[in-house]
């Protein structure tokens, strides 16, 4: 009985609507919806496609030289002499320089960036915070060639004078420039992570008699640790991928990095400085260098994703 | 019965807005005092003044005095950390730290300088027992505290507050975010804790005030309208406004 009544009301509703126009309208909307979906998908695929293309291209063009030189000789060879009569393609100096340079930048930059972010997120007054955050954003926006220029004109002569060495351009100068360059990523991301710590945690700590500083370091920082770790990894990625600024201050000679004042060359700067005049096996080897750099970046990205996911799951 | 906290002519302003007006109240020792009143009447503000948690809010001004065991808590000689060790607090929403159950309870004692593992173990167990949650968590002390239920989290927060052996426990609507079963367990716990602690509890739930408290203070628009034995306040209120509120005519 009830069912019958329902169908009859449905029929009434249907019959009162102008059926033709309504259906047409709906269909048009559906088609438009599908087209827009398609466009968005296509745009999204551009980015994914580029990544795939670059990856495949790097592997295809990077593998042959490694094959010819031999993977051990290539990765662990201590000498790079690409234009000599008897060319040598050992990239250990570049790998080590990139690792040392990045590690040095992290050792210098992370404590400064971390402390700054604790100050900005927890201690600074709103006015100081806004001024300092704009300054940090500006630091992130400065082109790397400007960092290189300032490093060349100020840092390199400074190092020469302070440490009394013949040439200031070298590993130390590169480390200092990189440390400054990674500050913005570390500060911004750590501040975001620290700002997101619920105030209730901090209140609970203060109500237990902890001082504000104790509270920040024993409650807020541990609660934000995934975000802070991700910030550090992001900084590492920025440091290892930087080419222009370090090329200008590191001296750019393929030496093993045995001292802080040694004139050195990074993975990135090797490719940047030789590509223009390279040919044959040398050119192929440069692709292989880029492939090694790419692997480092992939590793760093995987680490970053690990930290971010862990944060998201909490 | 002696009073542990006495409040004399206290006023509190947020900027230009006066939130509390000329409060005078003596909080009796080893008993439960309920603070009731409609939202925005100042009862939570008053509670947070007792352990100086209002210090954290910019623009707060306070006049008059609050004396804890005879000492003015606003005097320069008072160490806020020490005051908060004596006067513990439980918040409206359960707020355990995102760390293990054990570390949550051990946080306070560690803050106040206890490092010995043996001593900490003892304190943690005692606090969890006193908060009637030991049996539920004793096998997972190392697990993250955010993994237990809301009611358990709140009892954990009570345990965390007890672990620094306060004399007074302030509770800001401790059951308002919990289901009826968890609420009744917390109420039982509060009545049990009365034997060792002085408790001041803010509540929106009048039945709760009647069930658990010995004394009741009724706040309205920043004023203390009436304060007395709970039985008296609810059976024969002296003030017309109190009567209107407890009979549900407003609020």
XYZ file of C-alpha atoms in Angstrom:
565
model
C 0.000 0.000 0.000
C 2.707 2.395 1.057
C 4.850 1.401 -1.882
C 2.104 2.094 -4.321
C 1.553 5.535 -2.887
C 5.231 6.361 -3.221
C 5.367 5.460 -6.884
C 2.380 7.560 -7.578
C 3.949 10.633 -5.931
C 7.126 10.045 -7.905
C 5.113 9.990 -11.049
C 3.466 13.215 -10.087
C 6.820 14.899 -9.542
C 8.230 13.620 -12.804
C 5.260 14.663 -14.819
C 5.314 18.194 -13.434
C 8.933 18.712 -14.585
C 9.615 19.680 -18.194
C 11.347 16.401 -18.930
C 13.075 17.250 -22.204
C 14.934 20.378 -21.096
C 15.947 18.821 -17.818
C 17.548 15.760 -19.380
C 19.336 17.811 -21.998
C 20.674 20.177 -19.364
C 21.931 17.318 -17.236
C 23.666 15.657 -20.148
C 25.409 18.876 -21.156
C 26.597 19.376 -17.587
C 27.912 15.836 -17.471
C 29.847 16.305 -20.703
C 31.342 19.581 -19.540
C 32.294 17.929 -16.266
C 34.076 15.136 -18.132
C 35.949 17.581 -20.373
C 37.215 19.571 -17.392
C 38.272 16.352 -15.668
C 40.170 15.412 -18.785
C 41.964 18.761 -18.961
C 43.039 18.532 -15.336
C 44.279 14.998 -15.832
C 46.272 16.101 -18.866
C 47.867 18.995 -16.983
C 48.718 16.681 -14.122
C 50.289 14.232 -16.531
C 52.657 16.903 -17.879
C 54.548 16.987 -14.581
C 54.534 13.227 -14.172
C 55.568 12.823 -17.805
C 58.528 15.174 -17.376
C 59.800 13.255 -14.374
C 59.485 9.974 -16.219
C 61.134 11.392 -19.315
C 64.086 12.820 -17.381
C 64.549 9.609 -15.425
C 64.493 7.401 -18.492
C 66.710 9.787 -20.453
C 69.282 9.994 -17.648
C 69.459 6.241 -17.332
C 69.767 5.687 -21.070
C 72.451 8.314 -21.534
C 74.207 7.727 -18.225
C 74.654 3.967 -18.281
C 76.937 3.581 -21.402
C 79.847 5.592 -19.988
C 79.684 3.751 -16.667
C 79.724 0.544 -18.664
C 82.744 1.609 -20.703
C 84.740 3.049 -17.816
C 83.717 0.304 -15.425
C 81.495 1.055 -12.424
C 84.269 0.640 -9.848
C 86.733 2.822 -11.755
C 84.032 5.380 -12.321
C 82.615 5.627 -8.791
C 85.849 5.032 -6.872
C 88.456 6.410 -9.246
C 90.347 9.164 -7.466
C 91.371 11.050 -10.583
C 89.338 13.015 -13.106
C 91.230 14.139 -16.216
C 88.625 14.293 -18.933
C 90.637 16.278 -21.478
C 94.022 14.608 -20.978
C 95.619 12.487 -23.719
C 94.965 9.447 -21.523
C 91.651 10.524 -20.023
C 90.655 9.409 -16.510
C 87.085 9.424 -15.346
C 87.085 8.806 -11.612
C 84.350 10.779 -9.822
C 85.161 9.925 -6.199
C 86.492 13.501 -5.635
C 83.111 14.925 -6.731
C 81.052 12.461 -4.714
C 83.094 13.122 -1.586
C 83.052 16.875 -2.141
C 79.276 16.843 -2.538
C 78.876 14.742 0.607
C 81.339 16.788 2.675
C 79.948 20.062 1.409
C 76.386 19.045 2.214
C 77.329 17.593 5.580
C 79.250 20.749 6.458
C 76.310 22.926 5.440
C 73.992 20.804 7.591
C 76.334 20.919 10.599
C 76.538 24.704 10.331
C 73.036 25.488 9.110
C 70.799 23.106 11.061
C 71.585 24.361 14.595
C 71.156 27.975 13.472
C 67.971 27.213 11.531
C 66.528 25.055 14.301
C 67.157 27.563 17.073
C 65.795 30.358 14.901
C 62.614 28.422 14.277
C 62.096 27.687 17.987
C 62.581 31.382 18.669
C 60.224 32.458 15.882
C 57.513 29.946 16.678
C 57.504 30.115 20.466
C 59.340 33.107 21.871
C 59.272 36.026 19.430
C 56.560 38.679 19.726
C 54.153 38.737 16.758
C 55.842 41.843 15.344
C 59.370 40.466 15.516
C 58.075 37.196 14.088
C 56.493 38.841 11.063
C 59.570 40.964 10.301
C 61.955 38.032 10.670
C 59.774 35.714 8.635
C 59.679 38.172 5.744
C 63.459 38.387 5.930
C 63.707 34.595 5.791
C 61.361 34.482 2.789
C 63.503 37.089 1.083
C 66.589 34.986 1.770
C 64.852 32.104 -0.004
C 64.089 34.312 -2.985
C 67.627 35.555 -3.604
C 68.983 33.948 -6.821
C 71.860 31.564 -6.228
C 74.137 33.541 -8.555
C 73.857 36.446 -6.097
C 74.914 34.165 -3.242
C 77.860 33.152 -5.390
C 78.746 36.739 -6.165
C 78.645 37.871 -2.547
C 80.572 34.757 -1.567
C 83.235 35.552 -4.164
C 83.587 39.190 -3.159
C 83.262 38.899 0.628
C 83.698 35.325 1.809
C 86.635 34.220 -0.336
C 88.892 37.200 0.494
C 87.719 36.940 4.103
C 88.775 33.304 4.393
C 92.122 34.136 2.767
C 92.807 36.791 5.364
C 91.449 35.064 8.454
C 93.102 31.693 7.847
C 96.099 33.106 6.015
C 95.843 30.725 3.039
C 96.919 31.479 -0.556
C 93.389 31.114 -1.944
C 90.101 31.487 -0.057
C 88.044 29.742 -2.703
C 87.461 26.150 -1.649
C 85.430 23.703 0.394
C 84.999 25.969 3.422
C 83.654 28.862 1.363
C 81.221 26.512 -0.366
C 80.073 25.082 2.978
C 79.373 28.537 4.403
C 77.442 29.645 1.312
C 75.428 26.411 1.290
C 74.709 26.711 5.028
C 73.170 30.139 4.458
C 71.267 28.927 1.406
C 69.580 26.067 3.252
C 68.511 28.247 6.207
C 65.189 29.398 4.689
C 63.929 25.883 3.908
C 64.872 24.655 7.368
C 63.429 27.649 9.197
C 60.167 27.819 7.268
C 59.357 24.151 7.535
C 60.381 23.865 11.201
C 58.329 26.920 12.135
C 55.301 25.385 10.418
C 55.845 22.145 12.318
C 56.329 23.925 15.659
C 53.332 26.209 15.106
C 51.193 23.124 14.561
C 51.946 21.716 18.039
C 48.654 21.973 19.968
C 48.759 24.629 22.668
C 47.173 22.119 25.058
C 50.468 20.206 25.224
C 52.340 23.312 26.224
C 49.686 24.343 28.764
C 49.857 20.895 30.344
C 53.618 21.158 30.668
C 53.504 24.654 32.165
C 50.779 23.592 34.594
C 53.142 20.868 35.819
C 55.610 23.563 36.794
C 57.934 23.332 33.798
C 59.437 26.633 32.617
C 58.625 27.878 29.093
C 62.075 26.891 27.781
C 61.790 23.398 29.285
C 58.354 23.157 27.714
C 59.588 24.090 24.222
C 62.445 21.624 24.218
C 60.826 18.731 26.068
C 57.277 18.919 24.673
C 56.964 21.156 21.607
C 60.115 20.052 19.773
C 59.536 16.303 20.319
C 55.936 16.755 19.161
C 57.186 18.461 15.986
C 60.154 16.168 15.410
C 58.906 14.594 12.177
C 58.385 18.009 10.617
C 61.774 19.229 11.799
C 63.481 16.101 10.456
C 61.746 16.675 7.118
C 63.017 20.273 7.174
C 66.588 19.044 7.601
C 66.214 16.561 4.744
C 64.795 19.299 2.559
C 67.865 21.393 3.366
C 70.128 18.481 2.433
C 68.363 18.193 -0.917
C 68.781 21.895 -1.562
C 72.485 21.783 -0.658
C 73.401 18.747 -2.744
C 71.584 20.081 -5.820
C 73.030 23.599 -5.727
C 75.442 24.349 -8.594
C 75.842 28.030 -9.428
C 76.787 29.477 -6.057
C 79.250 26.709 -5.185
C 80.862 26.869 -8.618
C 81.715 30.494 -7.939
C 83.282 29.977 -4.515
C 84.658 26.405 -4.457
C 87.592 26.947 -6.810
C 86.259 24.343 -9.249
C 89.361 22.131 -9.528
C 88.767 18.340 -9.438
C 90.846 17.666 -6.328
C 90.133 15.187 -3.581
C 88.652 17.188 -0.704
C 91.412 16.556 1.847
C 91.291 19.933 3.532
C 88.744 22.656 4.162
C 90.748 25.074 2.022
C 91.213 22.684 -0.893
C 89.915 23.971 -4.198
C 87.205 21.434 -5.068
C 84.475 20.545 -7.487
C 80.988 19.221 -6.743
C 78.916 16.710 -8.745
C 76.724 19.554 -9.958
C 79.538 21.906 -10.893
C 81.365 19.215 -12.866
C 78.428 18.900 -15.223
C 77.827 22.633 -15.376
C 81.425 23.577 -16.126
C 82.355 20.892 -18.683
C 79.175 20.270 -20.635
C 79.654 23.191 -23.009
C 82.897 21.896 -24.538
C 82.519 18.149 -23.967
C 82.381 15.428 -26.583
C 82.497 11.656 -26.925
C 83.116 9.636 -23.779
C 83.639 12.808 -21.737
C 80.125 13.940 -22.607
C 78.714 10.518 -21.786
C 80.588 10.503 -18.495
C 79.015 13.833 -17.577
C 75.612 12.240 -18.061
C 76.734 9.505 -15.714
C 77.738 12.128 -13.142
C 74.262 13.601 -13.472
C 72.809 10.134 -12.991
C 74.744 9.700 -9.735
C 73.508 13.090 -8.553
C 69.982 12.083 -9.501
C 70.275 8.923 -7.391
C 71.335 11.013 -4.397
C 68.336 13.289 -4.853
C 65.986 10.292 -5.163
C 67.358 8.890 -1.929
C 66.830 12.217 -0.187
C 63.284 12.513 -1.534
C 62.472 9.017 -0.316
C 63.742 9.989 3.138
C 61.680 13.167 3.068
C 58.542 11.259 2.101
C 59.190 8.816 4.897
C 59.266 11.621 7.487
C 56.254 13.432 6.052
C 54.190 10.260 5.906
C 55.080 9.359 9.435
C 53.918 12.809 10.468
C 50.689 12.418 8.536
C 49.900 9.069 10.086
C 50.133 10.386 13.623
C 37.720 23.313 58.439
C 40.689 25.508 57.538
C 41.054 27.198 54.207
C 44.051 26.519 51.970
C 43.462 29.323 49.465
C 41.923 32.638 50.354
C 41.013 35.210 47.755
C 40.694 38.835 48.837
C 39.054 41.568 46.744
C 40.391 40.122 43.533
C 39.569 41.753 40.190
C 40.802 40.666 36.773
C 40.784 42.532 33.474
C 41.407 41.327 29.939
C 42.556 44.637 28.472
C 39.673 46.954 29.322
C 37.147 44.232 29.943
C 36.675 43.370 33.579
C 36.180 39.609 33.761
C 36.194 39.173 37.541
C 34.825 41.625 40.094
C 35.822 41.857 43.751
C 35.978 38.181 44.515
C 36.270 37.059 48.108
C 36.335 33.357 48.765
C 37.962 30.880 51.116
C 38.637 27.468 49.572
C 38.316 24.838 52.325
C 41.078 22.263 52.669
C 40.572 18.536 51.873
C 37.223 19.056 50.256
C 35.715 19.533 46.839
C 34.616 23.000 45.815
C 32.517 23.267 42.664
C 32.419 26.464 40.620
C 29.176 26.783 38.690
C 27.598 29.436 36.508
C 26.617 30.134 32.920
C 29.220 30.265 30.130
C 31.370 33.375 30.247
C 30.699 34.047 33.944
C 34.398 33.929 34.774
C 34.588 30.616 36.637
C 37.276 29.144 34.343
C 39.184 32.432 34.407
C 39.078 32.353 38.192
C 40.287 28.741 38.255
C 43.248 29.553 36.012
C 44.196 32.493 38.202
C 44.736 30.155 41.155
C 47.843 28.580 39.559
C 48.698 31.696 37.567
C 48.027 30.091 34.180
C 46.502 33.434 33.210
C 50.008 34.886 33.258
C 50.379 33.477 29.751
C 47.580 35.553 28.268
C 48.733 38.977 27.097
C 46.873 41.984 28.483
C 45.734 40.424 31.758
C 45.733 42.670 34.819
C 44.945 41.483 38.301
C 44.324 43.437 41.499
C 43.661 42.212 45.012
C 45.287 39.143 46.471
C 45.217 35.380 46.403
C 46.838 33.707 49.374
C 47.953 30.108 49.179
C 48.795 28.826 52.661
C 49.164 32.434 53.707
C 51.539 33.552 50.915
C 50.428 35.974 48.230
C 50.865 34.032 44.987
C 51.476 37.243 43.050
C 54.391 38.393 45.203
C 57.791 38.549 43.566
C 59.227 35.937 45.888
C 56.873 33.264 44.637
C 58.392 30.843 42.143
C 55.647 30.088 39.613
C 57.084 26.624 38.945
C 56.870 25.822 42.622
C 53.344 27.216 42.877
C 52.218 25.025 39.983
C 53.861 22.021 41.600
C 51.689 22.642 44.677
C 48.551 23.476 42.709
C 48.096 21.009 39.863
C 45.645 21.268 37.005
C 43.491 19.023 34.831
C 42.142 20.508 31.621
C 38.792 20.373 29.863
C 40.004 18.225 26.984
C 42.291 15.303 27.767
C 45.738 16.511 26.696
C 48.324 13.789 27.232
C 51.687 14.475 25.603
C 52.347 12.523 22.387
C 54.730 10.200 24.206
C 54.486 6.957 26.141
C 52.108 6.561 29.074
C 55.086 6.167 31.402
C 56.823 9.304 30.142
C 53.614 11.297 30.472
C 53.398 10.551 34.177
C 57.156 10.827 34.701
C 57.291 14.239 32.983
C 56.410 16.252 36.095
C 58.748 14.467 38.530
C 61.585 14.677 35.987
C 60.934 18.386 35.584
C 61.340 18.774 39.315
C 64.651 16.968 39.324
C 63.924 13.294 40.026
C 66.219 11.166 37.869
C 66.461 7.803 39.604
C 64.718 5.098 37.588
C 63.643 3.210 40.714
C 62.117 6.311 42.230
C 60.361 7.260 38.979
C 58.935 3.745 38.587
C 57.495 4.016 42.059
C 55.998 7.465 41.500
C 54.491 6.490 38.141
C 52.858 3.370 39.558
C 51.482 5.196 42.593
C 50.106 8.063 40.487
C 48.456 5.656 38.048
C 46.980 3.674 40.941
C 45.685 6.855 42.586
C 44.065 7.838 39.293
C 42.413 4.399 39.064
C 43.958 3.552 35.719
C 46.899 1.346 36.720
C 45.166 -1.962 35.990
C 44.166 -0.797 32.523
C 47.585 0.409 31.415
C 50.157 -1.469 33.487
C 50.971 -3.790 30.569
C 51.432 -1.016 28.033
C 53.290 1.719 29.853
C 55.643 2.099 26.902
C 52.806 2.588 24.398
C 51.872 6.011 23.100
C 49.349 7.733 25.340
C 47.333 8.937 22.355
C 46.316 5.326 21.703
C 44.054 4.958 24.757
C 40.413 6.065 25.004
C 39.356 9.615 25.873
C 38.220 8.626 29.372
C 41.485 6.800 29.991
C 43.431 9.773 28.647
C 41.713 12.055 31.140
C 42.524 9.728 34.031
C 46.088 9.594 32.727
C 46.143 13.401 32.838
C 44.937 13.234 36.429
C 47.718 10.733 37.168
C 50.211 13.074 35.519
C 49.017 15.907 37.749
C 49.174 13.689 40.865
C 52.720 12.529 40.118
C 54.197 15.808 41.365
C 52.282 15.444 44.629
C 50.316 18.655 44.578
C 48.179 19.733 47.503
C 45.465 21.278 45.404
C 43.998 19.971 42.153
C 42.226 22.372 39.825
C 39.874 20.768 37.320
C 38.406 22.703 34.430
C 35.262 20.848 33.322
C 37.203 17.573 33.329
C 34.310 15.447 32.087
C 32.700 17.710 29.501
C 34.423 15.935 26.616
C 33.659 12.419 27.892
C 30.862 9.879 27.612
C 28.587 9.136 30.633
C 30.450 5.977 31.696
C 33.849 7.678 31.642
C 32.277 10.645 33.426
C 30.990 8.505 36.233
C 34.388 6.842 36.668
C 36.066 10.245 36.891
C 33.476 11.434 39.400
C 34.134 8.372 41.575
C 37.812 9.097 41.281
C 37.377 12.740 42.275
C 35.491 11.733 45.423
C 38.236 9.255 46.236
C 40.950 11.890 45.731
C 39.270 14.194 48.259
C 40.909 12.155 51.021
C 44.346 13.395 50.022
C 43.816 16.573 48.011
C 41.871 19.798 47.968
C 39.905 19.917 44.726
C 38.405 22.875 42.905
C 36.272 21.844 39.956
C 34.550 23.924 37.308
C 31.441 22.244 36.004
C 28.549 23.017 33.708
C 26.696 20.039 34.984
C 24.664 20.898 38.050
C 24.002 17.267 38.896
C 27.726 16.754 38.902
C 28.180 19.606 41.355
C 25.547 18.089 43.635
C 27.006 14.586 43.317
C 30.652 15.332 43.977
C 31.131 18.650 45.741
C 31.068 19.697 49.389
C 30.973 23.421 48.637
C 29.597 25.317 45.695
C 30.362 28.793 44.405
C 27.930 30.353 41.959
C 29.402 32.885 39.540
C 27.461 35.318 37.373
C 28.909 38.005 35.085
C 32.251 37.967 36.844
C 30.817 38.185 40.348
C 30.660 35.583 43.044
C 26.952 35.558 43.814
C 26.853 32.916 46.477
C 29.223 30.512 48.151
C 28.378 27.871 50.717
C 27.829 24.208 51.466
C 26.550 22.452 48.337
C 23.535 21.069 50.198
C 22.541 24.557 51.313
C 23.092 26.192 47.921
C 20.936 23.647 46.145
C 18.202 23.278 48.793
C 17.838 26.816 50.093
C 19.760 29.347 48.011
C 19.928 32.755 49.628
C 20.112 34.739 46.433
C 17.273 34.907 43.935
C 19.730 34.650 41.005
C 21.199 31.420 42.367
C 17.744 29.982 42.711
C 16.863 30.966 39.145
C 20.017 29.366 37.810
C 19.841 26.084 39.678
C 16.179 25.643 38.863
C 17.050 26.109 35.210
C 15.353 29.428 34.620
C 18.433 30.766 32.751
C 21.927 29.783 31.795
